[in-house]
XYZ file of C-alpha atoms in Angstrom:
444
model
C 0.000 0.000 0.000
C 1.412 3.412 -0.695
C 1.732 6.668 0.975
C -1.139 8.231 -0.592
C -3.690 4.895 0.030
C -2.321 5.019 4.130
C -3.246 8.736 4.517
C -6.531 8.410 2.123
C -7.950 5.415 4.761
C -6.782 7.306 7.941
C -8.925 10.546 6.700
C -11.778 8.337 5.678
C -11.676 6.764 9.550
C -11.256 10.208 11.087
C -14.525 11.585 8.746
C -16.392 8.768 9.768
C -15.851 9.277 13.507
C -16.308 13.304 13.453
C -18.743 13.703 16.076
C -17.041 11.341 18.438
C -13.577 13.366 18.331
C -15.956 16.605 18.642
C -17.911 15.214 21.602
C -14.632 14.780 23.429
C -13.410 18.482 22.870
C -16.908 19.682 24.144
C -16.610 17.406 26.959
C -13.013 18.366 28.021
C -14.656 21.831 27.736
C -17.343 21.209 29.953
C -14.795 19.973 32.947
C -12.252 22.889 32.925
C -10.126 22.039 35.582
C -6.787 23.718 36.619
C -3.193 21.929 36.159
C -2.214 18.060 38.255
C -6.362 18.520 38.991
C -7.900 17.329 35.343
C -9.359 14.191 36.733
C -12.020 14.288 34.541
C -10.397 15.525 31.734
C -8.240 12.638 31.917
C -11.121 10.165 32.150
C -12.638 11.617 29.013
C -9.370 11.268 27.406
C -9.088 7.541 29.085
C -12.327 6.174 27.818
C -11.535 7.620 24.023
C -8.182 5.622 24.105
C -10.044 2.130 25.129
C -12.264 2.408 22.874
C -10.001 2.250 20.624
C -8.913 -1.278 21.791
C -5.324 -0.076 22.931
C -3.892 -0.236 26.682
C -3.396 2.881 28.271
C -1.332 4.229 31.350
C -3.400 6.427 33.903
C -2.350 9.070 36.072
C 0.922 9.124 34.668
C 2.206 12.471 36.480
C -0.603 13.028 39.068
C -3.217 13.144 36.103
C -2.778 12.411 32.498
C -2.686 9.528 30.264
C -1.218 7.888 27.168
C -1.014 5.114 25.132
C 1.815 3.390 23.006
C 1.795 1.812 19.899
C 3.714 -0.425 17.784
C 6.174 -1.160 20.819
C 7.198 -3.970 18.901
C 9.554 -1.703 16.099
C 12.357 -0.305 16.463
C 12.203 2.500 14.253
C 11.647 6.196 15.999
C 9.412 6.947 18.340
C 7.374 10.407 17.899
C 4.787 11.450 20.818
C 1.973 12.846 19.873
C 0.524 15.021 22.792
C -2.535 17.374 23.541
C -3.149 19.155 27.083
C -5.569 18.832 29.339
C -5.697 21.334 31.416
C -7.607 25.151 31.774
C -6.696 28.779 32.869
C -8.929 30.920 35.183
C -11.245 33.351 33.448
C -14.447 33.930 35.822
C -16.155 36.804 33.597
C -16.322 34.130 30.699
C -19.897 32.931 30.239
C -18.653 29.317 29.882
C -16.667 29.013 33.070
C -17.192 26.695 36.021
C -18.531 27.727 39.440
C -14.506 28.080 40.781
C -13.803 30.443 37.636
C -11.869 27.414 35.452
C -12.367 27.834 32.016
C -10.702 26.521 28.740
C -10.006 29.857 27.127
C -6.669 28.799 26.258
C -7.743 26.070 23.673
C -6.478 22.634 25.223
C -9.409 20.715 24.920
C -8.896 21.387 20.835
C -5.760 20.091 21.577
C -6.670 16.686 23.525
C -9.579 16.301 20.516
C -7.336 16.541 17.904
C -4.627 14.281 19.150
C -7.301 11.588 19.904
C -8.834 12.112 16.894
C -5.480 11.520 15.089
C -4.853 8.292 17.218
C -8.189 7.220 16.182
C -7.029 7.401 12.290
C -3.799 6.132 12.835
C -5.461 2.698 15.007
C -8.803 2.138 13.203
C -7.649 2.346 9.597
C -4.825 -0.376 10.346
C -2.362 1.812 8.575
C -0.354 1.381 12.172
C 1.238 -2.013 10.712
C 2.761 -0.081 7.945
C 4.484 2.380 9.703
C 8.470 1.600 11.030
C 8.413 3.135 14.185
C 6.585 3.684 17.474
C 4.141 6.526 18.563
C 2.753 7.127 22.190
C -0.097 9.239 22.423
C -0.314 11.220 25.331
C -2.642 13.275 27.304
C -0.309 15.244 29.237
C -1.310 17.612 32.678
C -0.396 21.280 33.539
C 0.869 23.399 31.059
C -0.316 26.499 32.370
C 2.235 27.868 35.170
C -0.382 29.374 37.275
C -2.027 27.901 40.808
C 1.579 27.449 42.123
C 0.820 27.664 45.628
C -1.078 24.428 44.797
C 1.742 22.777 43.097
C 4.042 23.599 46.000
C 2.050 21.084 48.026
C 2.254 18.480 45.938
C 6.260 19.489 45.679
C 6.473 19.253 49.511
C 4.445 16.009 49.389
C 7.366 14.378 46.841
C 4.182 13.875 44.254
C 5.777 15.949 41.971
C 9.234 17.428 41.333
C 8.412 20.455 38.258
C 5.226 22.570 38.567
C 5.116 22.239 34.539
C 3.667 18.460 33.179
C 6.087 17.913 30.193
C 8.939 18.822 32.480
C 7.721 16.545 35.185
C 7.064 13.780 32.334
C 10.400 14.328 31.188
C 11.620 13.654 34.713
C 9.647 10.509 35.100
C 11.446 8.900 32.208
C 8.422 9.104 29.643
C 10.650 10.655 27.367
C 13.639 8.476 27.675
C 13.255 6.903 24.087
C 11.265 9.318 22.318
C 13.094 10.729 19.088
C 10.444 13.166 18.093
C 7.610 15.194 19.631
C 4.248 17.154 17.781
C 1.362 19.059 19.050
C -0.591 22.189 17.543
C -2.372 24.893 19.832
C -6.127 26.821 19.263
C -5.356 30.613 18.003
C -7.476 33.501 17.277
C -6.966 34.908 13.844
C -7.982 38.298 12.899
C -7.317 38.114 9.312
C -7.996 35.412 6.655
C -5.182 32.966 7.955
C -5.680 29.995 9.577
C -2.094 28.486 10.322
C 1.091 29.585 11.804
C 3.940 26.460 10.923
C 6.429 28.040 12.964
C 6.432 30.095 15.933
C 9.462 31.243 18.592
C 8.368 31.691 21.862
C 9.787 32.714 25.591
C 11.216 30.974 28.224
C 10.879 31.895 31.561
C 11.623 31.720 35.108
C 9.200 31.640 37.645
C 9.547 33.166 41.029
C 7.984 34.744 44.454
C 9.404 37.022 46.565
C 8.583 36.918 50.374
C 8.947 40.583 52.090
C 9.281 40.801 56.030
C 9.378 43.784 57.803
C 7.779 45.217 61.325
C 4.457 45.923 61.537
C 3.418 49.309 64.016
C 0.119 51.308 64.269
C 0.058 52.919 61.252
C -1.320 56.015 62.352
C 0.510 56.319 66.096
C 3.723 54.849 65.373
C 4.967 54.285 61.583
C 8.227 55.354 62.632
C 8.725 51.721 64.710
C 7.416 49.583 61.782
C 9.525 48.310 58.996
C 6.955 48.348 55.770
C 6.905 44.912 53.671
C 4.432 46.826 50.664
C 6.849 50.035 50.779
C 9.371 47.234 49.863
C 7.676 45.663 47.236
C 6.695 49.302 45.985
C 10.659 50.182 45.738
C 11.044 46.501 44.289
C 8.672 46.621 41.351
C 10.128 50.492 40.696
C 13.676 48.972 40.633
C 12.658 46.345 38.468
C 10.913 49.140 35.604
C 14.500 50.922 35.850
C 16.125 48.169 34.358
C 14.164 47.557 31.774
C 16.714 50.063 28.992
C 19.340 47.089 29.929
C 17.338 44.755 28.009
C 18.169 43.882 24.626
C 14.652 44.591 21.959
C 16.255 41.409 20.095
C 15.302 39.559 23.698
C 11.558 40.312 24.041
C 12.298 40.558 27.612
C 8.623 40.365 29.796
C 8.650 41.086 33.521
C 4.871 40.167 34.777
C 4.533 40.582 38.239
C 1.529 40.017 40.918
C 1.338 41.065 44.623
C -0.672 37.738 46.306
C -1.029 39.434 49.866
C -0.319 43.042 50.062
C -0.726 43.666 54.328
C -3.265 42.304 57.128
C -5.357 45.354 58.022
C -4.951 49.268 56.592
C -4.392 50.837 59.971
C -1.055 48.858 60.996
C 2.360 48.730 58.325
C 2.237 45.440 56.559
C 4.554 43.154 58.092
C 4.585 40.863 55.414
C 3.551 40.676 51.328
C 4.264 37.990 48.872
C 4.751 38.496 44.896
C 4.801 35.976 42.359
C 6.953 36.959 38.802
C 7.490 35.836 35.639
C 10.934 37.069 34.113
C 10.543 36.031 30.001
C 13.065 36.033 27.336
C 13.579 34.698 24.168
C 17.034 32.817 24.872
C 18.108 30.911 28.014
C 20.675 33.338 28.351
C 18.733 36.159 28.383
C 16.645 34.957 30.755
C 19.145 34.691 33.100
C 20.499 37.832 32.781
C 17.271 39.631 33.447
C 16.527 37.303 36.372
C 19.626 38.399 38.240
C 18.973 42.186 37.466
C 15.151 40.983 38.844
C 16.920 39.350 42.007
C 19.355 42.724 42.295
C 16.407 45.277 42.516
C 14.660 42.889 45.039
C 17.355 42.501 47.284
C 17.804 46.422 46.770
C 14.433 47.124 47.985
C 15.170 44.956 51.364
C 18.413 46.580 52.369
C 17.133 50.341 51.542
C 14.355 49.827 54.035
C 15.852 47.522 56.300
C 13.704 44.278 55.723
C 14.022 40.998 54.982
C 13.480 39.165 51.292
C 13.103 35.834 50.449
C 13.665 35.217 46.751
C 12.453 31.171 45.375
C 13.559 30.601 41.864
C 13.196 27.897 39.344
C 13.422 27.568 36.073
C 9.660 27.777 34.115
C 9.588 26.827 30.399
C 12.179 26.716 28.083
C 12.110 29.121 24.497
C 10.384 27.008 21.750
C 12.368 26.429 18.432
C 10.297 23.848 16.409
C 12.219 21.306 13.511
C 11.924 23.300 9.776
C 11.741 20.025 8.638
C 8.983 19.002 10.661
C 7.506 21.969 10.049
C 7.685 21.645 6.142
C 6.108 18.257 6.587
C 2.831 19.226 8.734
C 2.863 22.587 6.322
C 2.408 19.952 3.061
C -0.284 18.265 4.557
C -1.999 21.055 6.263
C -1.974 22.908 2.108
C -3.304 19.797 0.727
C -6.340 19.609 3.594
C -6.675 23.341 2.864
C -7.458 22.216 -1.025
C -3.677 23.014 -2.050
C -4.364 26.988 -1.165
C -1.266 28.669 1.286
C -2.582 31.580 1.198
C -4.541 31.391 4.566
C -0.827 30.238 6.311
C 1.601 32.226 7.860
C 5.127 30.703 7.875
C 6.826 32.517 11.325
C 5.484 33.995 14.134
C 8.027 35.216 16.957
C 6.242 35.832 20.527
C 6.713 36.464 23.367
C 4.253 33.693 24.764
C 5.507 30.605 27.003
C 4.839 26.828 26.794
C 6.406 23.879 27.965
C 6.454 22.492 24.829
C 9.868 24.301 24.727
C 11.415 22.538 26.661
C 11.079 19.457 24.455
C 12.085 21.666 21.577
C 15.812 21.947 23.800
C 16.192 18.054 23.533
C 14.122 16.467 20.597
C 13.097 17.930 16.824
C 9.248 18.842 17.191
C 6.295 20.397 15.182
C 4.034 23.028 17.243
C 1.673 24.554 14.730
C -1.133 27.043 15.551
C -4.316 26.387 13.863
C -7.935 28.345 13.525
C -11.791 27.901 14.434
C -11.637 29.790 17.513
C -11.967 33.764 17.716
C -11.400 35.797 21.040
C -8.378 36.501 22.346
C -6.768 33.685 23.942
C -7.423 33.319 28.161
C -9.956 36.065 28.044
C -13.551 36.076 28.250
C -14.092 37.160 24.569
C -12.734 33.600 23.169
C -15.499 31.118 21.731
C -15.559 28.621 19.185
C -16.223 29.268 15.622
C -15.613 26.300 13.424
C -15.037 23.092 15.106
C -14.186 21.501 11.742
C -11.121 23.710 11.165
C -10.452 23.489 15.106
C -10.568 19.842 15.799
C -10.747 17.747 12.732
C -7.893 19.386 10.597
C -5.435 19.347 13.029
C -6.007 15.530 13.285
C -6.043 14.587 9.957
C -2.960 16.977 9.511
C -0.814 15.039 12.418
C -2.187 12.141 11.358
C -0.718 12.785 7.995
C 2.287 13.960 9.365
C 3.271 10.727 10.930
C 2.246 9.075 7.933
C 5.426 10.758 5.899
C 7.772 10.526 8.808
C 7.551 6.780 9.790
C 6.827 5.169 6.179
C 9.233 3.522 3.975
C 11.819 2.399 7.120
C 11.099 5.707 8.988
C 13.553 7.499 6.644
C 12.104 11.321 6.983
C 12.106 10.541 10.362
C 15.280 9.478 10.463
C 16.970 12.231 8.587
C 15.190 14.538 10.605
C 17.013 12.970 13.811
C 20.317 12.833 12.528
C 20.317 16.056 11.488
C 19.250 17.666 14.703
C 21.214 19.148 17.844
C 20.153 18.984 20.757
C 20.588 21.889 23.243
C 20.063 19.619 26.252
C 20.251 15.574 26.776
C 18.249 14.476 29.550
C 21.022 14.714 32.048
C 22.289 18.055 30.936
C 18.731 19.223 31.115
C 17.833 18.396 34.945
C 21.296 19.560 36.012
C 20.539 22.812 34.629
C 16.836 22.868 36.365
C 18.539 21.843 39.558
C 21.419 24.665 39.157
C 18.265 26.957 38.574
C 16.321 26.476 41.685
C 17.706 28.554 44.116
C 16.680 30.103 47.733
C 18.038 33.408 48.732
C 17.169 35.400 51.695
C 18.528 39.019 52.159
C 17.668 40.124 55.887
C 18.905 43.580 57.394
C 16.385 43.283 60.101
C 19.222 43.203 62.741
């Protein structure tokens, strides 16, 4: 059977089951639920794989769950992942009675990777391909709710607050050779595809202030003010911000989480949670130190204390051109051989974990239509669930097709020819290195 028979039977299966793939977006949809929490999420996901016939592995990093197939080759192995989890947007119509909603897309995302495991098992084109694929419903790639993922840190159930990294950890990508997902995006002109996009690492981090509290209309002069602190702080941290490159795309985001006690005594205490971005891991160093300089600065001019927790968030994203040329072949053809609606490079200043793969492995990260809204706000919606779900299937589905047929050799090529910023090994040292404690106290 050739190339062109395998893909034609793997879009006929994927037609023929449309409303099932659909009915598991809307259901993911209906359960938003926030990241190492997506228990339903990950049943929905769960039940789609065994109907399929294939075993599956629950709960593989708190939540989650995946399948693998054609363990018995020993070609490449390419994961094929969608994520599971929501963002917070209580003013959206759609969200649940906590505020969760799936603004950011992810449920498109689980869909269309089931719905492309679907094609790939039910058409029995699996037996033709020369390599392995796991398919994998992965937890947590939003970095928010952190305070929650610090318990499960301190409880040993997890080591990284991000799921891929935390998969990674686990071993789940020990002999993977290749990795592919797509995300939901809003476009406001007549595209419908971005191939490639470059996006931001970053490092996350929370700053503790402690200072003296006093009556604050009696006796300021005996308190020591934590907010005044984190006022100097966050002014120290705009000063610097002519010392970063343009080329960098340098983002400082910044939240106070508790900001004093009562308004008639000097805060004793405030906490602040940060995001330092950049487009390269070394400029994301650099502007964390200058972060960690004007925090510490705001401690010793007012005589507090600061306690500075870093760790490394997501890594920048730098998808395979190959891999990209491949899903931007198929996605044409789909599109009824018109590029016109695709756009070829986008360079943001957006974060996902999916990086972090992109460090050790070649991998495909598309963007793809049939939502409008900006993303994570209470304007998103869907608009064309056929564009949004099916195509992105059919398209990965494809995709695999041309990379594991005919002994795996695109695949192959693609692996030899790639350099990996990071193995494994190299990769955990340098999250280890990264997560740091510091504590600047001039209280005595």
């Amino acid at each position: 059977m050739n190339i062109n028979e395998l893909k034609q039977r793997c879009l006929e299966e994927i037609d023929k089951n449309k409303d099932k793939i659909i009915e598991a977006g809307r259901k993911i949809y209906s359960t938003p639920e926030l990241g190492f929490k997506e228990v339903e999420s990950t049943k929905t996901a769960s039940e789609f794989f065994k109907s399929l016939g294939v075993d599956i592995k629950e709960n593989i990093a708190v939540t989650g769950c995946m399948t693998s197939l054609n363990k018995d080759k020993n070609g490449p192995k390419i994961a094929v992942m969608g994520e599971l989890d929501s963002v917070m947007c209580p003013e959206h119509k759609d969200a649940s009675e906590i505020g969760n909603m799936h603004c950011c897309g992810h449920n498109i995302q689980v869909a269309g990777m089931l719905g492309c495991a679907l094609g790939i098992v039910n058409s029995g084109v699996l037996e033709h391909l020369d390599g392995q694929i796991d398919f994998m419903a992965v937890p947590a790639e939003e970095c928010i709710d952190l305070e929650f993922r610090k318990t499960l840190q301190d409880k040993n159930e997890i080591k990284y607050v991000g799921g891929k990294q935390e998969l990674l950890y686990r071993g789940y990508f020990d002999n993977v050779d290749m990795a592919m997902m797509f995300h939901a995006q809003n476009f406001e002109d007549n595209k419908n595809c971005i191939i490639k996009s470059y996006t931001n690492g970053f490092i996350a981090k929370s700053a503790t202030f402690v200072g003296k509290s006093a009556h604050a209309g009696i006796s300021p002069h005996l308190g020591v003010n934590a907010l005044k602190m984190a006022t100097l702080a966050t002014n120290n941290i705009d000063s610097q911000r002519d010392t970063f490159k343009d080329e960098d795309k340098v983002r400082i985001s910044s939240i106070i989480n508790h900001g004093g006690d009562v308004v008639n005594v000097v805060p004793s205490r405030v906490t602040m949670e940060f995001m330092v971005r950049a487009a390269t891991v070394e400029a994301m160093m650099d502007a964390n130190e200058k972060v960690n300089r004007s925090l510490h600065a705001a401690a010793l001019a007012l005589g507090g204390k600061v306690t500075i927790e870093d760790s490394i968030g997501f890594l920048p994203l730098d998808s395979d051109n190959t891999m990209d040329s491949v899903f931007k072949k198929n996605f044409v053809e789909l599109m009824g051989g018109d590029d016109s609606t695709i756009t070829d490079v986008v360079v943001t200043a957006g974060s996902t974990d999916f990086g972090d793969l992109s460090q050790l492995m070649p991998v495909v990260h598309p963007w793809i239509g049939g939502v409008s809204g900006a993303l994570h706000t209470q304007d998103y919606k869907m608009d064309d669930e056929e564009l949004a779900y099916i195509i992105p299937a059919k398209a990965m589905a494809m995709t695999l097709i041309d990379l594991l047929y005919d002994d795996a050799k695109t695949a192959k090529n693609i692996i030899k020819g790639f350099t990996p910023k990071f193995t494994k090994d190299s990769y955990l040292d340098f999250m280890e290195q990264n997560t740091n404690t510091y504590t600047f106290d001039y209280m005595n």
